[in-house]
Each structure stands twice: as structure tokens, then as C-alpha cells.
mmCIF file of C-alpha atoms and ligand atoms in Angstrom:
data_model
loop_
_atom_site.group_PDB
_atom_site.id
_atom_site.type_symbol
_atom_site.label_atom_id
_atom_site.label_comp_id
_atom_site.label_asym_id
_atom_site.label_seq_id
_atom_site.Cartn_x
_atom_site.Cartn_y
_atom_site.Cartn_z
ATOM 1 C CA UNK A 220 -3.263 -20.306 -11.086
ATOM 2 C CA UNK A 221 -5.153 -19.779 -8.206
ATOM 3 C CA UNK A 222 -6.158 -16.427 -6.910
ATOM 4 C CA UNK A 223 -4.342 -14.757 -4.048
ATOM 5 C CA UNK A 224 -4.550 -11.513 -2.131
ATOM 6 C CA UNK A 225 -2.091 -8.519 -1.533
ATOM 7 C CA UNK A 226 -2.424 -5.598 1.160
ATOM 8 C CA UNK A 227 -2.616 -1.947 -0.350
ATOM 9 C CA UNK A 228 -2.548 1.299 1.306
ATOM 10 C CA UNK A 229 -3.452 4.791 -0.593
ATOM 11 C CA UNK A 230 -0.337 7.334 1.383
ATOM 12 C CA UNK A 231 -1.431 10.482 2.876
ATOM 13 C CA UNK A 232 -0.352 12.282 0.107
ATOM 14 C CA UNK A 233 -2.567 10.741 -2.421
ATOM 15 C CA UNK A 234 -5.334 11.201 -0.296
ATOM 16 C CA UNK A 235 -4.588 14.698 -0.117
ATOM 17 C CA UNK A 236 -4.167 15.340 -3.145
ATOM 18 C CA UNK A 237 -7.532 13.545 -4.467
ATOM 19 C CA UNK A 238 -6.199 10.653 -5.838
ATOM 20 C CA UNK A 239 -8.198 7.715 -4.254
ATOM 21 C CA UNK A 240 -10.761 7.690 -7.092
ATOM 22 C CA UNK A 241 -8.258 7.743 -10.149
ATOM 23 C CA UNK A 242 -6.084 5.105 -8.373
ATOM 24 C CA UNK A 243 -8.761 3.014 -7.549
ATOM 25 C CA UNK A 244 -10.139 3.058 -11.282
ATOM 26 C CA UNK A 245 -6.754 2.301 -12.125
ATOM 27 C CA UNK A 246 -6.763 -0.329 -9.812
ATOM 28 C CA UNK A 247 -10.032 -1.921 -10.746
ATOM 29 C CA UNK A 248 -8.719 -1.318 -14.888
ATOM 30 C CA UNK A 249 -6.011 -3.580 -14.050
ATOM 31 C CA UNK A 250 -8.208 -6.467 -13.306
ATOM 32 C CA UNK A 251 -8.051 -6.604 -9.216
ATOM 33 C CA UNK A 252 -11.007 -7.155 -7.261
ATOM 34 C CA UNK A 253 -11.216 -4.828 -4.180
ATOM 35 C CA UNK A 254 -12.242 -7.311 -1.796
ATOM 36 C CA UNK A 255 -11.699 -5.382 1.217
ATOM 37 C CA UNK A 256 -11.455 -1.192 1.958
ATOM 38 C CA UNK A 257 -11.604 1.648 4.276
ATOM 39 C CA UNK A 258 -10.347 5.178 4.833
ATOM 40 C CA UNK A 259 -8.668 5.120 8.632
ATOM 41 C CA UNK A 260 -5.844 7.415 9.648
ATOM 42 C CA UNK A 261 -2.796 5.072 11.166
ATOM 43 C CA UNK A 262 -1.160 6.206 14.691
ATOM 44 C CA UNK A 263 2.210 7.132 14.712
ATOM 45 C CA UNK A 264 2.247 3.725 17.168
ATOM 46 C CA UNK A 265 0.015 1.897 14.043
ATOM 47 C CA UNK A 266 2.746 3.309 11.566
ATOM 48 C CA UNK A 267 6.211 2.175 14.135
ATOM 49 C CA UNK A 268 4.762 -1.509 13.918
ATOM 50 C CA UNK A 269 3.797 -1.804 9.886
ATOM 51 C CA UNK A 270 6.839 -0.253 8.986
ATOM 52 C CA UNK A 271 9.120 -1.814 11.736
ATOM 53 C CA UNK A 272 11.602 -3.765 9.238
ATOM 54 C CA UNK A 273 12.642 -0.417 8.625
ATOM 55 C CA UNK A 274 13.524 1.216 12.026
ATOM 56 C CA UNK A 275 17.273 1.151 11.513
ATOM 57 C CA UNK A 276 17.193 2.744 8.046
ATOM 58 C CA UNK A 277 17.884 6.539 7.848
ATOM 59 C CA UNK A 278 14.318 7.859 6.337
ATOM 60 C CA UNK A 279 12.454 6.079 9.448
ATOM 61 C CA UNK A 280 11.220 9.058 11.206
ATOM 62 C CA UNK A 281 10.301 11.146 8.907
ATOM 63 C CA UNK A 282 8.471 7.852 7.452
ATOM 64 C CA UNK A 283 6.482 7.547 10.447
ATOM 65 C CA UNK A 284 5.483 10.790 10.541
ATOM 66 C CA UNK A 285 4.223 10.919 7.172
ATOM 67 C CA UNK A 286 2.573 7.646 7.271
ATOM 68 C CA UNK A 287 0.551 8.866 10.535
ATOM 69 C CA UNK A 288 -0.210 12.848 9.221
ATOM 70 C CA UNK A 289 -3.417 11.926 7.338
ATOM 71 C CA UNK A 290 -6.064 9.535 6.220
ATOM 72 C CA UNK A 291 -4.982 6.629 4.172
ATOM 73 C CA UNK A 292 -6.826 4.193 2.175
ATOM 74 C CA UNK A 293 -6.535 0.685 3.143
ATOM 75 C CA UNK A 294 -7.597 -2.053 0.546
ATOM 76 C CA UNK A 295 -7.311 -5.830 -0.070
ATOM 77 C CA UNK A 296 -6.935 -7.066 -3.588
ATOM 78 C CA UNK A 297 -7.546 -10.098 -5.276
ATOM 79 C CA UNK A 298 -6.412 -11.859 -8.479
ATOM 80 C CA UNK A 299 -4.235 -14.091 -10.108
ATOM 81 C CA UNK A 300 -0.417 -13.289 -8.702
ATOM 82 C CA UNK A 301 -1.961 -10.197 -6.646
ATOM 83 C CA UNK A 302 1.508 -9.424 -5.112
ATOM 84 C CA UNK A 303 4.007 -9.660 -7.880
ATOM 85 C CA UNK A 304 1.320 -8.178 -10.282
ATOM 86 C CA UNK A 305 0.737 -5.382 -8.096
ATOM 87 C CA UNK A 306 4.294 -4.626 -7.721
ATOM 88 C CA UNK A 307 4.286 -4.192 -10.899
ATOM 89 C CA UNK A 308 1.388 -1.845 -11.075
ATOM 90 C CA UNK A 309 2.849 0.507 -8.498
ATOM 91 C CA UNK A 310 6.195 0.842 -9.829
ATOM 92 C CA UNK A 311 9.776 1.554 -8.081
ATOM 93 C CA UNK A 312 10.023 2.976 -4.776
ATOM 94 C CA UNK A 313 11.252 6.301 -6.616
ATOM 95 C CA UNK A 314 9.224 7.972 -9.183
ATOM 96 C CA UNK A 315 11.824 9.028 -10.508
ATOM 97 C CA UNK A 316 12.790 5.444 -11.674
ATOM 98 C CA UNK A 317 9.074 4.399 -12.065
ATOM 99 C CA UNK A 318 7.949 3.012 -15.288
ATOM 100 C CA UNK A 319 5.389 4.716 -17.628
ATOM 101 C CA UNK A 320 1.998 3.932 -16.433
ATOM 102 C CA UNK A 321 2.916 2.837 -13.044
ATOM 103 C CA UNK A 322 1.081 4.190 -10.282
ATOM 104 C CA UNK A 323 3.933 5.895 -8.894
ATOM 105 C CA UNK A 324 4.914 7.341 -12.167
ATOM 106 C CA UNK A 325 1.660 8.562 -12.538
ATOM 107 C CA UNK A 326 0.235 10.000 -8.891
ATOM 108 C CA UNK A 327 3.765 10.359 -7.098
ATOM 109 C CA UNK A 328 6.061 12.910 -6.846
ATOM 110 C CA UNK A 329 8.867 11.703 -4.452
ATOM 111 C CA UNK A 330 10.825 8.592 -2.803
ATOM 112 C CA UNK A 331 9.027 9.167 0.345
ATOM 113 C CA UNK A 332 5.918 10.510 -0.409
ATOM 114 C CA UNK A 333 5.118 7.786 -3.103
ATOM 115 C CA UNK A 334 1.065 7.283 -3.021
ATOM 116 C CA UNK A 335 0.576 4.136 -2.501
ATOM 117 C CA UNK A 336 1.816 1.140 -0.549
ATOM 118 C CA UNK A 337 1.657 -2.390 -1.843
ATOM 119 C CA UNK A 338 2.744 -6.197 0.148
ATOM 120 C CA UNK A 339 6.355 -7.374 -0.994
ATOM 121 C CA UNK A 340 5.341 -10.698 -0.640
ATOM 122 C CA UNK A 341 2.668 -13.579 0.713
ATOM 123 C CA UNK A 342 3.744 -13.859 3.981
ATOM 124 C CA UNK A 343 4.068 -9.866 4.799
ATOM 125 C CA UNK A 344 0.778 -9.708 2.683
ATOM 126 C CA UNK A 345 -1.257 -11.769 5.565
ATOM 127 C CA UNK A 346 0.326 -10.341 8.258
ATOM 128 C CA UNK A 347 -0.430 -6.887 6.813
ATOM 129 C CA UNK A 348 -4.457 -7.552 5.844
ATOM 130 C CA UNK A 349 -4.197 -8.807 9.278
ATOM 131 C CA UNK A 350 -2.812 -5.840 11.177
ATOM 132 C CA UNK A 351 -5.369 -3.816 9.307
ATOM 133 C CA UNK A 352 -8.774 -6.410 8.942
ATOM 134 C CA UNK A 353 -10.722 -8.645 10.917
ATOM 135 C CA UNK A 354 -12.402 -11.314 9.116
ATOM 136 C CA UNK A 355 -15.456 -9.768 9.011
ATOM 137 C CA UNK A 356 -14.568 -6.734 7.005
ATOM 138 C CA UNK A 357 -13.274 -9.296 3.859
ATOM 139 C CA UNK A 358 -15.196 -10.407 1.440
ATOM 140 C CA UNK A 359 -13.373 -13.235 0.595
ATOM 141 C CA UNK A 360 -11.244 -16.595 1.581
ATOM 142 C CA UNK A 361 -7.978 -15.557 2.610
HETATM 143 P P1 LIG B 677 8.376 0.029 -1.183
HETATM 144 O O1 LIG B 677 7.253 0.877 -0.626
HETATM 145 O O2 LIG B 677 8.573 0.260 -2.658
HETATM 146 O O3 LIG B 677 8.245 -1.440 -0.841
HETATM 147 P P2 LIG B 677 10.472 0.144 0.843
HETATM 148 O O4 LIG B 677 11.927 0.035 0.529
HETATM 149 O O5 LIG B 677 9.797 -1.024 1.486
HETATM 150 O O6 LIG B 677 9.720 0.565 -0.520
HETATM 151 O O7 LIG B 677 10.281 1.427 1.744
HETATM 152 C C1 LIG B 677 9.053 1.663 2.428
HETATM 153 C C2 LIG B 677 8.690 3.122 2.276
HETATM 154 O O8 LIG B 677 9.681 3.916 2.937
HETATM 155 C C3 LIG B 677 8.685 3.650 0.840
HETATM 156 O O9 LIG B 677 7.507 3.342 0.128
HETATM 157 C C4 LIG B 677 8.864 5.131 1.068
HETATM 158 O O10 LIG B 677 7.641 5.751 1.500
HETATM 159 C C5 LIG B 677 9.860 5.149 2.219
HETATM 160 N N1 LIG B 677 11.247 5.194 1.710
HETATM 161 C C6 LIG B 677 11.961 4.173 1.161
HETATM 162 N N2 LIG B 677 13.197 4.572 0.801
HETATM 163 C C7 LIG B 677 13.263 5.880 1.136
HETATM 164 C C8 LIG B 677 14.305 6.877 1.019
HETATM 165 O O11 LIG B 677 15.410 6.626 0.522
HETATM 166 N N3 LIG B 677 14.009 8.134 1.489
HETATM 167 C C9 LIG B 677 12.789 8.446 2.040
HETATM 168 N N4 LIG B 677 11.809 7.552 2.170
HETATM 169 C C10 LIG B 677 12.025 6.285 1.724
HETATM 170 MG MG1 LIG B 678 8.319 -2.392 0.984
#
């Protein structure tokens, strides 16, 4: 199988909380490549258009405001299956339903403060390394 990418963002809260390093070991442990990172801080304008597939649902405000109150970690990742395997890694949206050993079970503590972002699929994973990376910042074909 070929290997493909998927977008990744470390949340505010994990930031804050001085999580990058133990994520990113756990990260690395898992067998991505980081092929692609920075630490940036989103505006709330940044966050509005990322998240806009969700401007109708309920939690959208408070979303945006989280997602633009600190520095976040934003990473590409590369391996076989990247998205679906990452998904995987990072667990359900709520902690509370995340497996053992998930990143979310692990480093989050609610359904909106949940650490870490990760691409639902392909397509949304381009557009998002795109929103977020110019080609020279990746160290790899995408
Ligand atoms: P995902 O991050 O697991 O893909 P999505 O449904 O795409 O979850 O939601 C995007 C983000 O919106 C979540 O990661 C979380 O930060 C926030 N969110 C989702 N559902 C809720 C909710 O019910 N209450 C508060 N925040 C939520
Ligand atoms: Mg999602």
C-alpha cells in the first residue's frame, strides 16, 4: 500500500498543558513520520474557515473560541493508511468513549477540549495541509 498523508493539529489545551512532547513520542511510537510541523496560534477568522462544516452545529462558538485561545501544533504525517490509522490513534471525539491507549483517552479530558485534531478523510486531509502549508515547509510528495 502506498504511503499517504493526514493533517494533525495539537488543541490549545494540550499545548497548555505540556503535552506536545508525549503526544508526539506517541505519535512517532506509532510508526508516522512527521513530515511537516510548526507551533502557530490560529485566528478566530483561521479557526471559522477549518472548522466551517460545523457552523450550524450547537458547540460552534465556543469551538472557535477555543480553537483560536492558544498555540497549537500543526503537523503532517505520513505512513501507510495515515488517515484511517490515525483515527484510530486519536480515539472518539469524547474521552469519555475513547479507547485505552488512544490519544484522547490518554491526554484529554473533555468532548470539546479533546487535544488533538486529526483529517477525517483524503480529500479534507489536502485541503487541510493546504490551509496550513506551503510546499516548501513539507518534506515530502503530497
Ligand atoms: P472529531 O474531531 O473527532 O473529528 P468532529 O465531530 O469533527 O470531531 O468535531 C470537531 C470538534 O468539535 C471536536 O474535535 C471537538 O473539539 C468539537 N466538538 C464536537 N462535538 C462537540 C460537542 O458535542 N460539544 C462540544 N464540542 C464538540
Ligand atoms: Mg472531524
Amino acid at each position: 500500500m502506498a504511503l499517504n498523508h493526514t493533517f494533525i493539529m495539537i488543541k490549545p489545551d494540550a499545548v497548555k498543558k505540556g503535552y506536545i512532547g508525549p503526544i508526539l513520542n506517541k505519535i512517532t511510537a506509532s510508526d508516522f513520520k512527521i513530515v511537516s510541523i510548526k507551533m502557530t496560534q490560529l485566528s478566530k477568522r483561521d479557526a471559522e474557515i477549518f472548522y466551517a462544516i460545523h457552523k450550524d452545529r450547537p458547540f460552534f462558538n465556543d469551538l472557535i473560541a477555543f480553537m483560536s485561545s492558544g498555540p497549537i501544533v500543526a503537523a503532517v504525517l505520513e505512513k501507510e493508511n495515515a488517515v484511517d490509522d490515525f483515527r484510530t490513534l486519536l480515539g472518539a471525539t469524547n474521552p469519555e468513549e475513547a479507547a485505552e491507549g488512544t490519544i484522547r483517552k490518554l491526554f484529554a479530558y473533555s468532548v470539546g477540549e479533546n487535544a488533538v485534531h486529526g483529517s477525517d478523510s483524503d480529500e479534507n486531509s489536502l485541503i487541510e495541509i493546504q490551509f496550513h502549508f506551503s510546499q516548501s515547509e513539507i518534506f515530502s510528495e503530497i
